[in-house]
Amino acid sequence: MGEKTLKNKVMSGVFWAFSERIISQGVSFVLSIILARLLMPSEYGIIALVLVFTNLANVFVSNGIGETLIQKKDADETDFSSLFYFSLTVSVGLYTILFFLAPYIAVFYDHSELESVLRVIALIIPLSSIITIQQAYVSKKMMFKKMFFSTIGGTLASGLIGIVMAYYGYGVWSLVAQYLINAVVNTIVLFFIAQWRPKLKFSIYSVKQLVGFGWKLVVANFINVFYAELRSLMIGKLYTPAALAFYNRGNQFPNLLITSIDTAVGKVLFPAMAEVNNDTAHLKNVTRRSMKVTAYIIFPLMIGLMSIAPSLIELLLTRKWMEAVPFLQICCVFWLFQPVQTANWQAIKALGRSDMIMKLEIYKKIIGVSLLLISMNISVYAIAMSNAAFAGISMLINMMPNKKLMNYSMPEQFRDLAPSLLLSLVMGGSIYTISWLSLPTIAILLLQIGCGAIIYVVASHLFKIDSYVYLLNMLSTKLRRRSTALTSTQGIVIKKW
């Protein structure tokens, strides 16, 4: 695939993948705001605990398996079908285990409702195994437009049903319905619009070969997810469900923004990197550009969100959720490091170094667990701050191998990130002072958002920030092409007339 063709596919993929994340997360966000106004924080804590176990189980059917098919350039129908049946079998086994463990989990956390909620919501696991291979096929072909429609269909249907159930007083079950129906609709829609179907083919050799690469990714992802969920497990056990709800609610806002952007970029970035993994210079350029552009977008979002946190929580969730403000600000620091981690992680993965990924994750999590053990008996805030510190350490660890793998050193990476970070800090400090004004909450919030956007864009223009110029040129090129295509079409119509 030529560089120009690959670039066009990447940009088209980013558009559709980004649109998918923005719209689906937007609908989910609206639903969560409505539910937060209807439910008590303790009820949210129940759902948070249940999702810990389903997320851990999902790693074995959603992470690593699909990526293995994407990474293998000559993956054929036998490979896809074999992993489909293998994944489905594993998922049914995992659901069975959770089904029988549910009563013991409910007793451990002293919440009887956990048993029934876990047994229902865990049905997502076999559904995830079905869609994983379909998504791998779509991603490998970079047909992200098809994935857009499946995800949006599931999100809209589940969002509507969730809102109706919440309105009629179903409480925590409205969240259960949202998660489950989203997975069902997503699976059905993608099954019909994608061009791949499982064939009656199964090869032990294919499974062994692909799992030989994928199991290392699965282990790395499991360690990563387990570590991410470990804090929820500890807070739920050592403190109260309400404390867990405040922690998770604070994490929701930055997580929504970063997941929308970083996941969309990651979906497109890995297939693009896999195409050029034999050209380290080209791979470095793709990694560098991805890191600079995502940092340019994510840094101001996170620092700006820290500045507007009190106004935002009070306006959207009411004052009963104000205890979530410090968690939101701490979690913004954690998510600030994500674009750097993602770009370096995807580059290592595209080079086929799953062994290195696994080792890095083990080293990082040893450090992270140590920080958690030190902080968990101090306070919930200490737990959150230890996680932010861990994110910074993880970023440094992920940076290190790419000096050797593609000559992209840590000093060079920091130089690429510095302009966006410095500009974001100036913007964040400026809009924080607006909160000192004696104005209604909504007026303060609107002023902060408006002034922050103006300061960041104007300063980017004045100082000619590289990513700003790149995005501006890309937008200008797209508009010119669209204008040229429209003019040509009009000329043909007039000539025919």
CSV table of C-alpha atoms in Angstrom, one decimal:
chain,number,residue,atom,x,y,z
A,1,MET,CA,0.0,0.0,0.0
A,2,GLY,CA,1.4,3.4,-1.0
A,3,GLU,CA,2.1,6.1,1.5
A,4,LYS,CA,-0.6,8.4,0.0
A,5,THR,CA,-3.2,5.6,-0.1
A,6,LEU,CA,-2.4,4.6,3.5
A,7,LYS,CA,-2.6,8.3,4.6
A,8,ASN,CA,-6.1,8.6,3.0
A,9,LYS,CA,-7.3,5.4,4.6
A,10,VAL,CA,-5.9,6.5,8.0
A,11,MET,CA,-7.6,10.0,7.8
A,12,SER,CA,-10.9,8.4,6.7
A,13,GLY,CA,-10.6,5.8,9.4
A,14,VAL,CA,-9.9,8.5,12.1
A,15,PHE,CA,-13.0,10.4,11.0
A,16,TRP,CA,-15.4,7.5,11.2
A,17,ALA,CA,-13.8,6.0,14.3
A,18,PHE,CA,-13.7,9.4,16.0
A,19,SER,CA,-17.4,10.0,15.0
A,20,GLU,CA,-18.3,6.6,16.4
A,21,ARG,CA,-16.7,7.3,19.8
A,22,ILE,CA,-18.1,10.9,20.1
A,23,ILE,CA,-21.7,10.0,19.3
A,24,SER,CA,-21.9,6.8,21.3
A,25,GLN,CA,-20.1,8.3,24.3
A,26,GLY,CA,-22.2,11.4,24.0
A,27,VAL,CA,-25.4,9.4,24.3
A,28,SER,CA,-24.1,7.4,27.2
A,29,PHE,CA,-23.0,10.6,28.9
A,30,VAL,CA,-26.5,12.1,28.6
A,31,LEU,CA,-28.0,8.9,30.1
A,32,SER,CA,-25.4,8.9,32.9
A,33,ILE,CA,-26.3,12.5,33.8
A,34,ILE,CA,-30.0,11.7,34.0
A,35,LEU,CA,-29.3,8.6,36.1
A,36,ALA,CA,-27.0,10.5,38.4
A,37,ARG,CA,-29.8,12.9,39.2
A,38,LEU,CA,-32.2,10.0,39.8
A,39,LEU,CA,-30.0,7.6,41.7
A,40,MET,CA,-28.0,7.9,44.9
A,41,PRO,CA,-24.2,7.5,44.7
A,42,SER,CA,-24.4,4.2,46.7
A,43,GLU,CA,-26.5,2.7,43.9
A,44,TYR,CA,-23.8,3.6,41.3
A,45,GLY,CA,-21.3,1.9,43.5
A,46,ILE,CA,-23.1,-1.4,43.0
A,47,ILE,CA,-22.8,-1.2,39.2
A,48,ALA,CA,-19.2,-0.1,39.5
A,49,LEU,CA,-18.4,-3.3,41.4
A,50,VAL,CA,-20.2,-5.6,39.0
A,51,LEU,CA,-18.4,-4.1,36.0
A,52,VAL,CA,-15.1,-4.9,37.5
A,53,PHE,CA,-15.7,-8.6,37.1
A,54,THR,CA,-17.2,-8.4,33.6
A,55,ASN,CA,-14.4,-6.2,32.4
A,56,LEU,CA,-11.8,-8.6,33.7
A,57,ALA,CA,-13.5,-11.6,32.0
A,58,ASN,CA,-13.9,-9.6,28.7
A,59,VAL,CA,-10.2,-9.3,28.4
A,60,PHE,CA,-9.9,-13.0,27.4
A,61,VAL,CA,-12.4,-12.6,24.5
A,62,SER,CA,-12.0,-9.0,23.4
A,63,ASN,CA,-8.4,-8.1,23.8
A,64,GLY,CA,-5.5,-9.7,22.0
A,65,ILE,CA,-7.6,-12.1,19.8
A,66,GLY,CA,-8.8,-9.5,17.3
A,67,GLU,CA,-5.5,-7.7,17.4
A,68,THR,CA,-3.7,-10.9,16.4
A,69,LEU,CA,-5.8,-11.2,13.2
A,70,ILE,CA,-5.1,-7.5,12.4
A,71,GLN,CA,-1.3,-8.0,12.9
A,72,LYS,CA,-1.1,-11.1,10.7
A,73,LYS,CA,-0.9,-9.8,7.1
A,74,ASP,CA,-2.0,-13.0,5.4
A,75,ALA,CA,-4.9,-13.9,7.8
A,76,ASP,CA,-7.4,-16.0,5.8
A,77,GLU,CA,-11.0,-17.3,6.3
A,78,THR,CA,-9.7,-20.3,8.3
A,79,ASP,CA,-7.9,-18.1,10.7
A,80,PHE,CA,-10.9,-15.9,11.3
A,81,SER,CA,-13.4,-18.8,11.7
A,82,SER,CA,-11.1,-20.8,13.9
A,83,LEU,CA,-10.6,-17.9,16.3
A,84,PHE,CA,-14.3,-17.1,16.2
A,85,TYR,CA,-15.2,-20.5,17.5
A,86,PHE,CA,-12.3,-20.6,20.0
A,87,SER,CA,-13.3,-17.2,21.4
A,88,LEU,CA,-17.0,-18.1,21.7
A,89,THR,CA,-16.2,-21.3,23.6
A,90,VAL,CA,-13.9,-19.4,26.0
A,91,SER,CA,-16.6,-16.8,26.6
A,92,VAL,CA,-19.3,-19.3,27.5
A,93,GLY,CA,-16.9,-20.9,30.0
A,94,LEU,CA,-16.1,-17.5,31.6
A,95,TYR,CA,-19.8,-16.6,31.9
A,96,THR,CA,-20.5,-20.0,33.6
A,97,ILE,CA,-17.8,-19.3,36.1
A,98,LEU,CA,-19.1,-15.8,36.9
A,99,PHE,CA,-22.7,-17.2,37.2
A,100,PHE,CA,-21.7,-19.6,39.9
A,101,LEU,CA,-19.3,-17.1,41.7
A,102,ALA,CA,-22.0,-14.4,41.8
A,103,PRO,CA,-23.4,-15.4,45.3
A,104,TYR,CA,-20.0,-15.5,46.9
A,105,ILE,CA,-19.1,-12.1,45.4
A,106,ALA,CA,-22.3,-10.6,46.8
A,107,VAL,CA,-21.5,-12.0,50.3
A,108,PHE,CA,-17.9,-10.7,50.1
A,109,TYR,CA,-19.1,-7.2,49.4
A,110,ASP,CA,-22.2,-7.5,51.6
A,111,HIS,CA,-24.6,-6.5,48.9
A,112,SER,CA,-27.2,-9.1,48.0
A,113,GLU,CA,-28.3,-7.3,44.8
A,114,LEU,CA,-24.9,-7.9,43.3
A,115,GLU,CA,-25.8,-11.5,42.6
A,116,SER,CA,-28.6,-11.0,40.2
A,117,VAL,CA,-27.1,-7.9,38.6
A,118,LEU,CA,-23.8,-9.7,37.9
A,119,ARG,CA,-25.6,-12.8,36.4
A,120,VAL,CA,-27.5,-10.6,34.0
A,121,ILE,CA,-24.9,-8.1,33.0
A,122,ALA,CA,-22.2,-10.9,32.5
A,123,LEU,CA,-24.2,-12.0,29.4
A,124,ILE,CA,-22.1,-9.2,27.7
A,125,ILE,CA,-19.1,-11.6,27.7
A,126,PRO,CA,-20.3,-14.1,25.1
A,127,LEU,CA,-21.8,-11.3,23.0
A,128,SER,CA,-18.4,-9.6,23.0
A,129,SER,CA,-16.7,-12.8,21.7
A,130,ILE,CA,-19.1,-12.8,18.8
A,131,ILE,CA,-18.4,-9.2,17.8
A,132,THR,CA,-14.7,-9.2,18.4
A,133,ILE,CA,-13.8,-11.2,15.2
A,134,GLN,CA,-16.2,-9.0,13.1
A,135,GLN,CA,-14.5,-5.9,14.4
A,136,ALA,CA,-11.1,-7.4,13.7
A,137,TYR,CA,-12.2,-8.0,10.1
A,138,VAL,CA,-13.6,-4.4,9.7
A,139,SER,CA,-10.5,-2.9,11.3
A,140,LYS,CA,-8.1,-5.0,9.1
A,141,LYS,CA,-9.9,-3.7,6.0
A,142,MET,CA,-10.1,-0.2,7.6
A,143,MET,CA,-13.8,-0.1,6.9
A,144,PHE,CA,-14.6,2.0,10.0
A,145,LYS,CA,-17.7,3.4,8.5
A,146,LYS,CA,-19.4,0.0,9.0
A,147,MET,CA,-18.3,-0.1,12.6
A,148,PHE,CA,-19.7,3.4,13.0
A,149,PHE,CA,-23.3,2.3,12.2
A,150,SER,CA,-23.2,-0.8,14.4
A,151,THR,CA,-22.0,1.1,17.4
A,152,ILE,CA,-24.3,4.0,17.0
A,153,GLY,CA,-27.3,1.7,16.5
A,154,GLY,CA,-26.5,-0.1,19.8
A,155,THR,CA,-25.9,3.2,21.7
A,156,LEU,CA,-29.0,4.9,20.5
A,157,ALA,CA,-31.3,1.9,21.3
A,158,SER,CA,-29.7,1.2,24.7
A,159,GLY,CA,-29.8,4.9,25.5
A,160,LEU,CA,-33.4,5.3,24.8
A,161,ILE,CA,-34.4,2.2,26.8
A,162,GLY,CA,-32.2,3.2,29.6
A,163,ILE,CA,-33.8,6.6,29.9
A,164,VAL,CA,-37.3,5.2,29.8
A,165,MET,CA,-36.5,2.7,32.5
A,166,ALA,CA,-34.8,5.3,34.7
A,167,TYR,CA,-37.9,7.6,34.3
A,168,TYR,CA,-40.2,4.8,35.5
A,169,GLY,CA,-38.0,4.1,38.6
A,170,TYR,CA,-36.0,1.0,37.7
A,171,GLY,CA,-32.9,2.5,39.2
A,172,VAL,CA,-29.8,0.4,38.9
A,173,TRP,CA,-31.5,-1.9,36.4
A,174,SER,CA,-31.7,0.9,33.9
A,175,LEU,CA,-27.9,0.8,33.8
A,176,VAL,CA,-27.9,-2.9,33.4
A,177,ALA,CA,-30.3,-2.6,30.5
A,178,GLN,CA,-28.1,0.0,28.8
A,179,TYR,CA,-25.0,-2.1,28.9
A,180,LEU,CA,-26.7,-5.4,27.8
A,181,ILE,CA,-28.9,-3.9,25.0
A,182,ASN,CA,-26.0,-1.9,23.6
A,183,ALA,CA,-24.0,-5.2,23.2
A,184,VAL,CA,-27.0,-7.1,21.7
A,185,VAL,CA,-27.8,-4.4,19.1
A,186,ASN,CA,-24.2,-3.7,18.2
A,187,THR,CA,-23.6,-7.4,17.6
A,188,ILE,CA,-26.7,-7.9,15.4
A,189,VAL,CA,-26.2,-4.7,13.3
A,190,LEU,CA,-22.5,-5.4,12.6
A,191,PHE,CA,-23.3,-9.0,11.7
A,192,PHE,CA,-25.6,-7.9,8.9
A,193,ILE,CA,-23.6,-4.9,7.5
A,194,ALA,CA,-20.2,-6.5,7.6
A,195,GLN,CA,-19.2,-8.7,4.7
A,196,TRP,CA,-17.7,-11.5,6.9
A,197,ARG,CA,-19.5,-14.6,8.2
A,198,PRO,CA,-18.0,-17.5,10.2
A,199,LYS,CA,-17.4,-20.5,7.9
A,200,LEU,CA,-17.6,-24.2,8.9
A,201,LYS,CA,-13.8,-24.2,9.2
A,202,PHE,CA,-11.6,-24.9,12.2
A,203,SER,CA,-7.9,-25.4,12.4
A,204,ILE,CA,-6.0,-26.2,15.5
A,205,TYR,CA,-2.8,-25.0,13.8
A,206,SER,CA,-4.3,-21.6,13.1
A,207,VAL,CA,-5.5,-21.3,16.7
A,208,LYS,CA,-2.1,-22.3,18.1
A,209,GLN,CA,-0.3,-20.0,15.7
A,210,LEU,CA,-2.5,-17.0,16.4
A,211,VAL,CA,-2.8,-17.6,20.1
A,212,GLY,CA,0.9,-18.0,20.3
A,213,PHE,CA,1.1,-14.3,19.5
A,214,GLY,CA,-2.1,-13.2,21.1
A,215,TRP,CA,-1.8,-14.8,24.5
A,216,LYS,CA,1.0,-12.3,25.4
A,217,LEU,CA,-1.2,-9.4,24.5
A,218,VAL,CA,-4.1,-11.0,26.5
A,219,VAL,CA,-1.8,-11.3,29.5
A,220,ALA,CA,-0.6,-7.7,29.1
A,221,ASN,CA,-4.1,-6.5,28.7
A,222,PHE,CA,-5.4,-8.5,31.7
A,223,ILE,CA,-2.7,-7.1,33.9
A,224,ASN,CA,-3.6,-3.6,32.6
A,225,VAL,CA,-7.3,-4.1,33.2
A,226,PHE,CA,-6.9,-5.9,36.5
A,227,TYR,CA,-4.7,-3.0,37.7
A,228,ALA,CA,-7.2,-0.4,36.5
A,229,GLU,CA,-10.0,-2.2,38.3
A,230,LEU,CA,-8.0,-3.1,41.5
A,231,ARG,CA,-8.6,0.4,42.9
A,232,SER,CA,-12.4,0.0,42.5
A,233,LEU,CA,-12.2,-3.4,44.3
A,234,MET,CA,-10.2,-1.9,47.2
A,235,ILE,CA,-12.4,1.2,47.5
A,236,GLY,CA,-15.5,-0.9,47.4
A,237,LYS,CA,-14.2,-3.2,50.1
A,238,LEU,CA,-12.3,-0.8,52.4
A,239,TYR,CA,-14.6,2.2,52.1
A,240,THR,CA,-18.2,2.7,51.1
A,241,PRO,CA,-20.1,2.3,47.8
A,242,ALA,CA,-20.7,6.0,47.8
A,243,ALA,CA,-17.0,6.7,48.0
A,244,LEU,CA,-16.5,4.4,45.0
A,245,ALA,CA,-19.3,6.2,43.2
A,246,PHE,CA,-17.6,9.6,43.7
A,247,TYR,CA,-14.3,8.2,42.5
A,248,ASN,CA,-15.8,6.6,39.4
A,249,ARG,CA,-17.9,9.7,38.7
A,250,GLY,CA,-14.8,11.9,38.9
A,251,ASN,CA,-13.1,9.6,36.5
A,252,GLN,CA,-16.0,9.5,34.1
A,253,PHE,CA,-15.6,13.0,32.6
A,254,PRO,CA,-11.9,12.7,31.6
A,255,ASN,CA,-12.4,9.1,30.7
A,256,LEU,CA,-15.2,10.1,28.3
A,257,LEU,CA,-13.0,12.6,26.5
A,258,ILE,CA,-9.9,10.5,26.3
A,259,THR,CA,-11.7,7.3,25.3
A,260,SER,CA,-13.5,9.1,22.5
A,261,ILE,CA,-10.2,10.5,21.1
A,262,ASP,CA,-7.6,8.0,22.1
A,263,THR,CA,-9.6,4.9,21.3
A,264,ALA,CA,-10.5,6.2,17.9
A,265,VAL,CA,-6.9,7.0,17.1
A,266,GLY,CA,-5.7,3.7,18.5
A,267,LYS,CA,-8.2,1.7,16.3
A,268,VAL,CA,-6.8,3.3,13.2
A,269,LEU,CA,-3.2,3.7,14.3
A,270,PHE,CA,-2.5,0.0,14.9
A,271,PRO,CA,-3.6,-1.2,11.4
A,272,ALA,CA,-1.7,1.7,9.8
A,273,MET,CA,1.4,0.9,11.8
A,274,ALA,CA,1.1,-2.8,11.0
A,275,GLU,CA,1.2,-1.8,7.2
A,276,VAL,CA,4.6,-0.1,7.6
A,277,ASN,CA,6.2,-2.2,10.4
A,278,ASN,CA,9.1,-3.1,8.1
A,279,ASP,CA,10.0,0.5,7.6
A,280,THR,CA,11.1,2.0,10.9
A,281,ALA,CA,11.6,5.5,9.6
A,282,HIS,CA,8.0,5.6,8.3
A,283,LEU,CA,6.8,4.0,11.5
A,284,LYS,CA,8.5,6.6,13.5
A,285,ASN,CA,6.8,9.4,11.5
A,286,VAL,CA,3.4,7.8,12.0
A,287,THR,CA,4.0,7.5,15.7
A,288,ARG,CA,5.4,11.0,16.1
A,289,ARG,CA,2.5,12.6,14.2
A,290,SER,CA,0.0,10.6,16.2
A,291,MET,CA,1.5,11.6,19.5
A,292,LYS,CA,1.8,15.3,18.7
A,293,VAL,CA,-1.7,15.6,17.3
A,294,THR,CA,-3.4,13.7,20.1
A,295,ALA,CA,-1.4,15.6,22.8
A,296,TYR,CA,-2.4,18.9,21.1
A,297,ILE,CA,-6.0,17.9,21.6
A,298,ILE,CA,-5.9,16.0,24.9
A,299,PHE,CA,-3.6,18.3,26.9
A,300,PRO,CA,-5.9,21.4,26.8
A,301,LEU,CA,-9.0,19.2,27.4
A,302,MET,CA,-7.6,17.7,30.6
A,303,ILE,CA,-6.0,20.9,32.0
A,304,GLY,CA,-9.1,22.8,31.1
A,305,LEU,CA,-11.4,20.2,32.7
A,306,MET,CA,-9.4,20.5,35.9
A,307,SER,CA,-10.0,24.3,36.0
A,308,ILE,CA,-13.8,24.0,35.3
A,309,ALA,CA,-14.4,21.0,37.5
A,310,PRO,CA,-16.4,22.6,40.4
A,311,SER,CA,-18.7,24.6,38.1
A,312,LEU,CA,-19.2,21.5,35.8
A,313,ILE,CA,-20.1,19.1,38.6
A,314,GLU,CA,-22.5,21.6,40.4
A,315,LEU,CA,-24.3,22.4,37.1
A,316,LEU,CA,-24.7,18.9,35.7
A,317,LEU,CA,-25.0,16.7,38.7
A,318,THR,CA,-26.2,19.0,41.5
A,319,ARG,CA,-24.4,19.6,44.8
A,320,LYS,CA,-24.9,16.1,46.1
A,321,TRP,CA,-22.0,15.0,43.8
A,322,MET,CA,-19.6,17.8,44.8
A,323,GLU,CA,-17.3,15.3,46.6
A,324,ALA,CA,-16.4,14.0,43.1
A,325,VAL,CA,-14.6,17.3,42.2
A,326,PRO,CA,-11.2,16.4,43.6
A,327,PHE,CA,-11.4,13.0,42.1
A,328,LEU,CA,-12.1,14.5,38.7
A,329,GLN,CA,-9.1,16.8,39.0
A,330,ILE,CA,-6.8,14.0,40.0
A,331,CYS,CA,-8.1,11.7,37.3
A,332,CYS,CA,-7.4,14.4,34.7
A,333,VAL,CA,-3.7,14.2,35.6
A,334,PHE,CA,-3.9,10.4,35.1
A,335,TRP,CA,-5.5,10.7,31.6
A,336,LEU,CA,-3.1,13.5,30.6
A,337,PHE,CA,-0.4,10.9,30.0
A,338,GLN,CA,-2.5,8.7,27.8
A,339,PRO,CA,-1.7,9.9,24.3
A,340,VAL,CA,2.0,9.3,24.9
A,341,GLN,CA,1.4,5.8,26.3
A,342,THR,CA,-0.9,4.8,23.4
A,343,ALA,CA,1.4,5.9,20.6
A,344,ASN,CA,4.4,4.1,22.0
A,345,TRP,CA,2.3,1.0,22.9
A,346,GLN,CA,0.8,0.8,19.4
A,347,ALA,CA,4.3,1.1,17.8
A,348,ILE,CA,5.7,-1.7,19.8
A,349,LYS,CA,2.7,-3.9,19.1
A,350,ALA,CA,2.8,-3.1,15.4
A,351,LEU,CA,6.5,-4.4,15.3
A,352,GLY,CA,5.2,-7.7,16.7
A,353,ARG,CA,7.0,-7.3,20.0
A,354,SER,CA,4.2,-8.8,22.2
A,355,ASP,CA,7.0,-10.2,24.4
A,356,MET,CA,8.2,-6.7,25.2
A,357,ILE,CA,4.7,-5.5,25.8
A,358,MET,CA,4.1,-8.2,28.4
A,359,LYS,CA,7.4,-7.5,30.2
A,360,LEU,CA,6.7,-3.8,30.3
A,361,GLU,CA,3.2,-4.3,31.7
A,362,ILE,CA,4.6,-6.6,34.4
A,363,TYR,CA,7.2,-4.0,35.5
A,364,LYS,CA,4.7,-1.2,35.5
A,365,LYS,CA,2.1,-3.1,37.5
A,366,ILE,CA,4.6,-4.1,40.1
A,367,ILE,CA,5.3,-0.4,40.7
A,368,GLY,CA,1.5,0.4,40.5
A,369,VAL,CA,0.5,-2.2,43.0
A,370,SER,CA,3.2,-1.1,45.4
A,371,LEU,CA,1.9,2.5,45.2
A,372,LEU,CA,-1.7,1.2,45.8
A,373,LEU,CA,-0.6,-0.9,48.9
A,374,ILE,CA,1.1,2.2,50.3
A,375,SER,CA,-2.0,4.5,49.7
A,376,MET,CA,-5.0,2.2,50.2
A,377,ASN,CA,-5.3,2.6,54.0
A,378,ILE,CA,-4.6,6.3,54.0
A,379,SER,CA,-7.7,7.6,52.1
A,380,VAL,CA,-9.6,7.4,48.9
A,381,TYR,CA,-7.9,10.6,47.7
A,382,ALA,CA,-4.5,9.0,48.4
A,383,ILE,CA,-5.5,6.0,46.2
A,384,ALA,CA,-6.5,8.4,43.4
A,385,MET,CA,-3.2,10.3,43.6
A,386,SER,CA,-1.1,7.1,43.6
A,387,ASN,CA,-2.9,6.2,40.3
A,388,ALA,CA,-1.9,9.6,38.8
A,389,ALA,CA,1.7,9.1,39.9
A,390,PHE,CA,1.7,5.6,38.3
A,391,ALA,CA,0.4,7.0,35.0
A,392,GLY,CA,3.5,9.3,34.8
A,393,ILE,CA,5.8,6.5,35.6
A,394,SER,CA,4.1,4.3,33.0
A,395,MET,CA,4.5,7.0,30.3
A,396,LEU,CA,8.3,7.0,30.9
A,397,ILE,CA,8.5,3.2,30.8
A,398,ASN,CA,6.6,3.0,27.5
A,399,MET,CA,8.9,5.7,26.0
A,400,MET,CA,12.1,3.8,26.6
A,401,PRO,CA,12.0,0.9,24.1
A,402,ASN,CA,11.3,3.1,21.1
A,403,LYS,CA,14.8,4.6,21.1
A,404,LYS,CA,16.1,1.2,20.2
A,405,LEU,CA,13.2,0.0,18.1
A,406,MET,CA,12.8,3.1,15.8
A,407,ASN,CA,15.2,5.7,17.0
A,408,TYR,CA,12.6,7.8,18.8
A,409,SER,CA,14.2,8.9,22.0
A,410,MET,CA,12.7,10.2,25.2
A,411,PRO,CA,14.2,13.7,24.8
A,412,GLU,CA,12.8,13.9,21.3
A,413,GLN,CA,9.4,12.9,22.5
A,414,PHE,CA,9.4,15.5,25.3
A,415,ARG,CA,10.4,18.2,22.8
A,416,ASP,CA,7.4,17.1,20.6
A,417,LEU,CA,5.1,17.4,23.6
A,418,ALA,CA,6.4,20.5,25.2
A,419,PRO,CA,4.6,23.2,23.1
A,420,SER,CA,1.1,21.7,23.6
A,421,LEU,CA,1.7,21.2,27.4
A,422,LEU,CA,3.0,24.7,28.1
A,423,LEU,CA,0.3,26.3,26.1
A,424,SER,CA,-2.4,24.2,27.9
A,425,LEU,CA,-1.0,25.2,31.3
A,426,VAL,CA,-1.2,28.9,30.5
A,427,MET,CA,-4.7,28.4,29.2
A,428,GLY,CA,-5.8,26.4,32.3
A,429,GLY,CA,-4.4,28.9,34.8
A,430,SER,CA,-6.1,31.8,33.0
A,431,ILE,CA,-9.6,30.3,33.0
A,432,TYR,CA,-9.3,29.1,36.6
A,433,THR,CA,-9.3,32.8,37.7
A,434,ILE,CA,-12.8,33.2,36.2
A,435,SER,CA,-14.2,31.0,39.0
A,436,TRP,CA,-13.4,33.8,41.5
A,437,LEU,CA,-16.1,36.0,39.9
A,438,SER,CA,-19.4,36.4,41.7
A,439,LEU,CA,-21.6,35.1,38.8
A,440,PRO,CA,-24.1,32.3,38.4
A,441,THR,CA,-22.5,28.9,37.9
A,442,ILE,CA,-23.7,28.5,34.3
A,443,ALA,CA,-22.2,31.9,33.4
A,444,ILE,CA,-18.9,31.0,35.0
A,445,LEU,CA,-18.8,27.7,33.1
A,446,LEU,CA,-19.6,29.3,29.7
A,447,LEU,CA,-17.0,32.0,30.2
A,448,GLN,CA,-14.3,29.5,31.2
A,449,ILE,CA,-15.0,27.2,28.2
A,450,GLY,CA,-15.3,30.1,25.7
A,451,CYS,CA,-12.2,32.0,27.0
A,452,GLY,CA,-10.2,28.7,27.2
A,453,ALA,CA,-10.9,27.8,23.5
A,454,ILE,CA,-10.1,31.4,22.3
A,455,ILE,CA,-6.8,31.6,24.3
A,456,TYR,CA,-5.6,28.1,23.1
A,457,VAL,CA,-6.5,28.7,19.4
A,458,VAL,CA,-5.2,32.2,19.2
A,459,ALA,CA,-1.9,31.3,21.0
A,460,SER,CA,-1.5,28.3,18.7
A,461,HIS,CA,-1.8,30.6,15.7
A,462,LEU,CA,0.5,33.2,17.0
A,463,PHE,CA,3.3,30.7,18.0
A,464,LYS,CA,2.6,28.5,14.9
A,465,ILE,CA,2.3,25.3,16.9
A,466,ASP,CA,3.2,22.4,14.6
A,467,SER,CA,0.1,20.3,15.3
A,468,TYR,CA,-2.2,23.3,14.9
A,469,VAL,CA,-0.6,24.1,11.5
A,470,TYR,CA,-0.9,20.4,10.5
A,471,LEU,CA,-4.6,20.2,11.4
A,472,LEU,CA,-5.3,23.5,9.7
A,473,ASN,CA,-3.6,22.5,6.5
A,474,MET,CA,-5.4,19.1,6.5
A,475,LEU,CA,-8.7,20.8,6.9
A,476,SER,CA,-7.9,23.3,4.2
A,477,THR,CA,-6.9,20.5,1.8
A,478,LYS,CA,-10.1,18.6,2.5
A,479,LEU,CA,-12.2,21.7,1.9
A,480,ARG,CA,-10.4,22.5,-1.4
A,481,ARG,CA,-11.0,18.9,-2.6
A,482,ARG,CA,-14.6,19.1,-1.7
A,483,SER,CA,-15.0,22.4,-3.5
A,484,THR,CA,-13.2,21.1,-6.6
A,485,ALA,CA,-15.3,17.9,-6.7
A,486,LEU,CA,-18.5,20.0,-6.3
A,487,THR,CA,-17.4,22.4,-9.1
A,488,SER,CA,-16.6,19.4,-11.4
A,489,THR,CA,-20.0,17.8,-10.7
A,490,GLN,CA,-21.8,21.1,-11.4
A,491,GLY,CA,-19.9,21.5,-14.7
A,492,ILE,CA,-20.9,18.0,-15.8
A,493,VAL,CA,-24.5,18.7,-15.0
A,494,ILE,CA,-24.5,22.0,-16.9
A,495,LYS,CA,-22.7,20.3,-19.9
A,496,LYS,CA,-25.3,17.5,-20.0
A,497,TRP,CA,-28.2,20.0,-19.7
